[in-house]
Amino acid sequence: DQQVKQNSPSLSVQEGRISILNCDYTNSMFDYFLWYKKYPAEGPTFLISISSIKDKNEDGRFTVFLNKSAKHLSLHIVPSQPGDSAVYFCAAPMTTDSWGKLQFGAGTQVVVTP
Amino acid sequence: NAGVTQTPKFQVLKTGQSMTLQCAQDMNHEYMSWYRQDPGMGLRLIHYSVGAGITDQGEVPNGYNVSRSTTEDFPLRLLSAAPSQTSVYFCASNPRVNTEAFFGQGTRLTVV
């Protein structure tokens, strides 16, 4: 049962513009949400997280917004750079005591064009 | 620190063969996990461990065994490989508290 969904498999954006990646979830018990970035032939690397008690978390060019009533979160990348071209996964811990047991979305492939 | 190390990076197996995917971490993390990544499905949890001697099943455990005899190592065993196990496998570790998981570089497995 897919409880974390990323419905856009791909996104193309021009360098310098904003990238907006979307994620929906069905389990209202999720306490945290995480975004991971993955380059080809590498493992995912952690990007940013947000607690369910917040509606926004910012780290440099990356901002995650959470709308609990809509069970929706989004990742904004501003400005987009060529090095941001990667697959981005939204994930949520399945337990409250560890972030090692994660439920992942299917991922969104971002391509940043010059 | 090397982080999370997975071996081998690539493997081709025949149906019915067995093999062990190795995973080692040098960060003294209590929590370790195995995931598989398939096209269009993201990563799915196979097995996880909250410490030496303790393992449990994830979302897709069938066909896989694990053991955790030390904090550092968490091998994943395929007892009788099937084509449906063709996938990219990732091992991860994280401290028990709520911090992000660190992933290895993955093992690409093909079962023919």
mmCIF file of C-alpha atoms in Angstrom:
data_model
loop_
_atom_site.group_PDB
_atom_site.id
_atom_site.type_symbol
_atom_site.label_atom_id
_atom_site.label_comp_id
_atom_site.label_asym_id
_atom_site.label_seq_id
_atom_site.Cartn_x
_atom_site.Cartn_y
_atom_site.Cartn_z
ATOM 1 C CA ASP A 1 0.000 0.000 0.000
ATOM 2 C CA GLN A 2 1.691 3.156 -1.264
ATOM 3 C CA GLN A 3 1.226 5.721 1.504
ATOM 4 C CA VAL A 4 3.606 8.280 0.020
ATOM 5 C CA LYS A 5 2.968 9.329 -3.562
ATOM 6 C CA GLN A 6 4.862 11.415 -6.050
ATOM 7 C CA ASN A 7 2.650 11.708 -9.089
ATOM 8 C CA SER A 8 5.057 13.581 -11.338
ATOM 9 C CA PRO A 9 7.735 11.220 -12.630
ATOM 10 C CA SER A 10 9.730 14.020 -14.240
ATOM 11 C CA LEU A 11 10.274 17.759 -14.208
ATOM 12 C CA SER A 12 12.298 19.926 -16.566
ATOM 13 C CA VAL A 13 13.300 23.412 -15.440
ATOM 14 C CA GLN A 14 15.589 26.120 -16.714
ATOM 15 C CA GLU A 15 18.694 27.020 -14.770
ATOM 16 C CA GLY A 16 17.987 29.886 -12.383
ATOM 17 C CA ARG A 17 14.242 29.215 -12.213
ATOM 18 C CA ILE A 18 12.288 27.572 -9.408
ATOM 19 C CA SER A 19 11.766 23.803 -9.231
ATOM 20 C CA ILE A 20 8.662 22.660 -7.360
ATOM 21 C CA LEU A 21 8.344 18.983 -6.500
ATOM 22 C CA ASN A 22 5.145 17.629 -5.019
ATOM 23 C CA CYS A 23 4.388 14.767 -2.657
ATOM 24 C CA ASP A 24 1.105 13.480 -1.225
ATOM 25 C CA TYR A 25 0.573 11.072 1.641
ATOM 26 C CA THR A 26 -2.343 9.099 3.003
ATOM 27 C CA ASN A 27 -1.228 8.242 6.553
ATOM 28 C CA SER A 28 -2.088 11.090 8.916
ATOM 29 C CA MET A 29 0.097 9.470 11.614
ATOM 30 C CA PHE A 30 3.367 10.381 9.893
ATOM 31 C CA ASP A 31 5.376 12.663 12.210
ATOM 32 C CA TYR A 32 8.171 13.673 9.864
ATOM 33 C CA PHE A 33 8.819 13.918 6.174
ATOM 34 C CA LEU A 34 12.174 13.746 4.463
ATOM 35 C CA TRP A 35 13.476 14.517 1.009
ATOM 36 C CA TYR A 36 16.345 12.538 -0.480
ATOM 37 C CA LYS A 37 18.310 13.279 -3.617
ATOM 38 C CA LYS A 38 19.789 10.547 -5.783
ATOM 39 C CA TYR A 39 22.327 10.711 -8.582
ATOM 40 C CA PRO A 40 22.738 7.771 -10.996
ATOM 41 C CA ALA A 41 24.843 4.888 -9.631
ATOM 42 C CA GLU A 42 24.880 6.432 -6.147
ATOM 43 C CA GLY A 43 22.839 5.920 -3.009
ATOM 44 C CA PRO A 44 20.228 8.461 -1.920
ATOM 45 C CA THR A 45 21.512 11.354 0.175
ATOM 46 C CA PHE A 46 19.467 13.265 2.700
ATOM 47 C CA LEU A 47 18.415 16.745 1.649
ATOM 48 C CA ILE A 48 15.941 18.262 4.086
ATOM 49 C CA SER A 49 13.230 17.253 6.534
ATOM 50 C CA ILE A 50 10.145 18.747 8.136
ATOM 51 C CA SER A 51 8.286 17.923 11.298
ATOM 52 C CA SER A 52 4.515 17.539 11.141
ATOM 53 C CA ILE A 53 4.177 20.382 13.662
ATOM 54 C CA LYS A 54 5.718 22.858 11.227
ATOM 55 C CA ASP A 55 4.502 24.138 7.893
ATOM 56 C CA LYS A 56 7.839 25.249 6.476
ATOM 57 C CA ASN A 57 11.512 24.400 6.753
ATOM 58 C CA GLU A 58 14.269 26.146 4.858
ATOM 59 C CA ASP A 59 17.888 25.218 4.203
ATOM 60 C CA GLY A 60 19.705 27.423 1.744
ATOM 61 C CA ARG A 61 18.157 27.037 -1.700
ATOM 62 C CA PHE A 62 15.815 24.294 -0.486
ATOM 63 C CA THR A 63 12.475 24.879 1.225
ATOM 64 C CA VAL A 64 9.906 22.274 2.137
ATOM 65 C CA PHE A 65 6.284 23.239 2.733
ATOM 66 C CA LEU A 66 3.792 21.033 4.544
ATOM 67 C CA ASN A 67 0.004 21.306 4.288
ATOM 68 C CA LYS A 68 -1.350 18.797 6.810
ATOM 69 C CA SER A 69 -5.006 19.353 6.017
ATOM 70 C CA ALA A 70 -4.355 18.483 2.380
ATOM 71 C CA LYS A 71 -1.793 15.768 3.260
ATOM 72 C CA HIS A 72 0.545 17.422 0.809
ATOM 73 C CA LEU A 73 4.128 18.633 0.874
ATOM 74 C CA SER A 74 6.313 20.305 -1.677
ATOM 75 C CA LEU A 75 10.014 20.936 -2.142
ATOM 76 C CA HIS A 76 11.081 24.227 -3.679
ATOM 77 C CA ILE A 77 14.550 24.677 -5.134
ATOM 78 C CA VAL A 78 15.475 28.290 -5.842
ATOM 79 C CA PRO A 79 17.405 28.988 -7.964
ATOM 80 C CA SER A 80 17.779 25.679 -9.769
ATOM 81 C CA GLN A 81 21.308 24.729 -10.794
ATOM 82 C CA PRO A 82 22.618 22.072 -13.210
ATOM 83 C CA GLY A 83 23.948 20.074 -10.241
ATOM 84 C CA ASP A 84 20.360 19.737 -9.002
ATOM 85 C CA SER A 85 19.609 17.343 -11.871
ATOM 86 C CA ALA A 86 18.807 14.136 -9.993
ATOM 87 C CA VAL A 87 15.934 11.999 -8.774
ATOM 88 C CA TYR A 88 14.204 13.370 -5.683
ATOM 89 C CA PHE A 89 12.386 11.091 -3.283
ATOM 90 C CA CYS A 90 9.862 12.078 -0.667
ATOM 91 C CA ALA A 91 9.856 9.731 2.341
ATOM 92 C CA ALA A 92 8.240 9.313 5.735
ATOM 93 C CA PRO A 93 9.410 7.254 8.727
ATOM 94 C CA MET A 94 7.059 4.344 9.438
ATOM 95 C CA THR A 95 7.913 4.409 13.146
ATOM 96 C CA THR A 96 8.271 7.250 15.604
ATOM 97 C CA ASP A 97 11.595 6.141 17.078
ATOM 98 C CA SER A 98 13.788 5.932 13.998
ATOM 99 C CA TRP A 99 14.195 7.365 10.541
ATOM 100 C CA GLY A 100 15.709 4.132 9.225
ATOM 101 C CA LYS A 101 12.378 2.498 8.444
ATOM 102 C CA LEU A 102 11.156 4.681 5.620
ATOM 103 C CA GLN A 103 8.273 4.630 3.192
ATOM 104 C CA PHE A 104 9.337 6.242 -0.075
ATOM 105 C CA GLY A 105 7.490 7.840 -2.935
ATOM 106 C CA ALA A 106 8.274 6.740 -6.491
ATOM 107 C CA GLY A 107 10.555 9.714 -7.099
ATOM 108 C CA THR A 108 10.665 12.686 -9.465
ATOM 109 C CA GLN A 109 13.437 13.042 -12.037
ATOM 110 C CA VAL A 110 14.531 16.676 -12.237
ATOM 111 C CA VAL A 111 16.437 17.923 -15.250
ATOM 112 C CA VAL A 112 17.869 21.438 -15.069
ATOM 113 C CA THR A 113 18.606 22.836 -18.516
ATOM 114 C CA PRO A 114 21.006 25.714 -19.286
ATOM 115 C CA ASN B 1 35.117 7.080 7.914
ATOM 116 C CA ALA B 2 33.949 5.097 4.895
ATOM 117 C CA GLY B 3 30.274 5.365 5.846
ATOM 118 C CA VAL B 4 28.124 2.547 4.471
ATOM 119 C CA THR B 5 29.953 0.111 2.194
ATOM 120 C CA GLN B 6 28.145 -2.392 -0.021
ATOM 121 C CA THR B 7 29.708 -5.236 -1.950
ATOM 122 C CA PRO B 8 29.543 -6.279 -4.698
ATOM 123 C CA LYS B 9 28.484 -3.321 -6.865
ATOM 124 C CA PHE B 10 27.192 -5.570 -9.653
ATOM 125 C CA GLN B 11 26.132 -9.215 -9.717
ATOM 126 C CA VAL B 12 24.508 -11.548 -12.212
ATOM 127 C CA LEU B 13 22.906 -14.713 -10.853
ATOM 128 C CA LYS B 14 21.158 -17.643 -12.422
ATOM 129 C CA THR B 15 17.693 -18.546 -11.215
ATOM 130 C CA GLY B 16 17.963 -20.749 -8.160
ATOM 131 C CA GLN B 17 21.433 -19.640 -7.122
ATOM 132 C CA SER B 18 22.079 -18.191 -3.698
ATOM 133 C CA MET B 19 24.229 -15.262 -2.698
ATOM 134 C CA THR B 20 24.864 -12.756 0.061
ATOM 135 C CA LEU B 21 24.945 -9.004 -0.402
ATOM 136 C CA GLN B 22 27.341 -7.470 2.079
ATOM 137 C CA CYS B 23 26.790 -4.247 3.998
ATOM 138 C CA ALA B 24 29.134 -2.709 6.548
ATOM 139 C CA GLN B 25 29.066 0.632 8.351
ATOM 140 C CA ASP B 26 31.765 2.233 10.462
ATOM 141 C CA MET B 27 29.676 4.918 12.156
ATOM 142 C CA ASN B 28 28.572 2.756 15.102
ATOM 143 C CA HIS B 29 24.932 3.206 14.094
ATOM 144 C CA GLU B 30 22.415 0.987 15.835
ATOM 145 C CA TYR B 31 19.851 0.968 13.053
ATOM 146 C CA MET B 32 20.434 -0.701 9.667
ATOM 147 C CA SER B 33 18.064 -1.375 6.785
ATOM 148 C CA TRP B 34 17.888 -2.997 3.366
ATOM 149 C CA TYR B 35 15.859 -1.520 0.528
ATOM 150 C CA ARG B 36 15.269 -2.448 -3.064
ATOM 151 C CA GLN B 37 14.627 0.060 -5.812
ATOM 152 C CA ASP B 38 12.548 -0.860 -8.831
ATOM 153 C CA PRO B 39 11.498 1.404 -11.706
ATOM 154 C CA GLY B 40 8.429 3.479 -10.889
ATOM 155 C CA MET B 41 8.255 2.214 -7.314
ATOM 156 C CA GLY B 42 10.804 4.156 -5.317
ATOM 157 C CA LEU B 43 12.618 2.288 -2.561
ATOM 158 C CA ARG B 44 10.882 -0.441 -0.583
ATOM 159 C CA LEU B 45 12.033 -1.743 2.776
ATOM 160 C CA ILE B 46 13.054 -5.420 2.827
ATOM 161 C CA HIS B 47 14.415 -5.972 6.356
ATOM 162 C CA TYR B 48 15.723 -3.801 9.144
ATOM 163 C CA SER B 49 17.588 -4.146 12.426
ATOM 164 C CA VAL B 50 17.523 -2.005 15.540
ATOM 165 C CA GLY B 51 20.708 -3.509 16.940
ATOM 166 C CA ALA B 52 22.954 -6.560 17.028
ATOM 167 C CA GLY B 53 20.872 -9.714 17.296
ATOM 168 C CA ILE B 54 17.575 -7.988 16.461
ATOM 169 C CA THR B 55 15.991 -8.035 13.008
ATOM 170 C CA ASP B 56 12.493 -7.617 11.631
ATOM 171 C CA GLN B 57 10.673 -7.678 8.335
ATOM 172 C CA GLY B 58 9.868 -4.703 6.166
ATOM 173 C CA GLU B 59 7.379 -4.340 3.315
ATOM 174 C CA VAL B 60 8.840 -6.943 0.919
ATOM 175 C CA PRO B 61 10.736 -9.583 2.953
ATOM 176 C CA ASN B 62 9.850 -12.730 0.982
ATOM 177 C CA GLY B 63 12.869 -14.493 -0.527
ATOM 178 C CA TYR B 64 15.380 -12.674 1.667
ATOM 179 C CA ASN B 65 17.060 -13.468 4.984
ATOM 180 C CA VAL B 66 19.121 -11.238 7.243
ATOM 181 C CA SER B 67 21.143 -11.529 10.400
ATOM 182 C CA ARG B 68 22.909 -8.969 12.567
ATOM 183 C CA SER B 69 25.711 -10.542 14.568
ATOM 184 C CA THR B 70 27.687 -7.306 14.968
ATOM 185 C CA THR B 71 26.823 -3.605 15.008
ATOM 186 C CA GLU B 72 28.886 -3.052 11.857
ATOM 187 C CA ASP B 73 27.576 -5.735 9.483
ATOM 188 C CA PHE B 74 24.134 -6.480 8.072
ATOM 189 C CA PRO B 75 24.279 -9.043 5.227
ATOM 190 C CA LEU B 76 21.278 -9.779 3.017
ATOM 191 C CA ARG B 77 20.922 -13.356 1.794
ATOM 192 C CA LEU B 78 19.024 -14.548 -1.257
ATOM 193 C CA LEU B 79 18.421 -18.255 -0.732
ATOM 194 C CA SER B 80 17.134 -19.124 -4.206
ATOM 195 C CA ALA B 81 17.291 -16.208 -6.625
ATOM 196 C CA ALA B 82 14.310 -15.465 -8.859
ATOM 197 C CA PRO B 83 14.028 -13.060 -11.828
ATOM 198 C CA SER B 84 11.621 -10.954 -9.715
ATOM 199 C CA GLN B 85 14.575 -10.155 -7.447
ATOM 200 C CA THR B 86 16.329 -8.296 -10.241
ATOM 201 C CA SER B 87 16.702 -4.865 -8.693
ATOM 202 C CA VAL B 88 19.069 -2.341 -7.188
ATOM 203 C CA TYR B 89 19.644 -2.979 -3.499
ATOM 204 C CA PHE B 90 20.557 -0.298 -0.998
ATOM 205 C CA CYS B 91 21.755 -0.694 2.546
ATOM 206 C CA ALA B 92 21.322 2.165 5.026
ATOM 207 C CA SER B 93 22.235 2.972 8.589
ATOM 208 C CA ASN B 94 21.255 5.661 11.072
ATOM 209 C CA PRO B 95 21.527 6.382 14.754
ATOM 210 C CA ARG B 96 18.550 5.306 16.801
ATOM 211 C CA VAL B 97 17.429 8.853 17.405
ATOM 212 C CA ASN B 98 15.572 10.762 14.737
ATOM 213 C CA THR B 99 18.312 11.586 12.292
ATOM 214 C CA GLU B 100 18.620 10.864 8.621
ATOM 215 C CA ALA B 101 19.669 7.494 7.213
ATOM 216 C CA PHE B 102 22.957 7.166 5.326
ATOM 217 C CA PHE B 103 22.844 4.963 2.250
ATOM 218 C CA GLY B 104 25.462 2.842 0.555
ATOM 219 C CA GLN B 105 26.133 3.111 -3.179
ATOM 220 C CA GLY B 106 23.961 0.146 -4.026
ATOM 221 C CA THR B 107 24.273 -3.318 -5.559
ATOM 222 C CA ARG B 108 22.777 -3.880 -8.982
ATOM 223 C CA LEU B 109 21.563 -7.477 -9.133
ATOM 224 C CA THR B 110 20.340 -9.235 -12.256
ATOM 225 C CA VAL B 111 18.780 -12.692 -12.051
ATOM 226 C CA VAL B 112 18.568 -14.535 -15.358
#
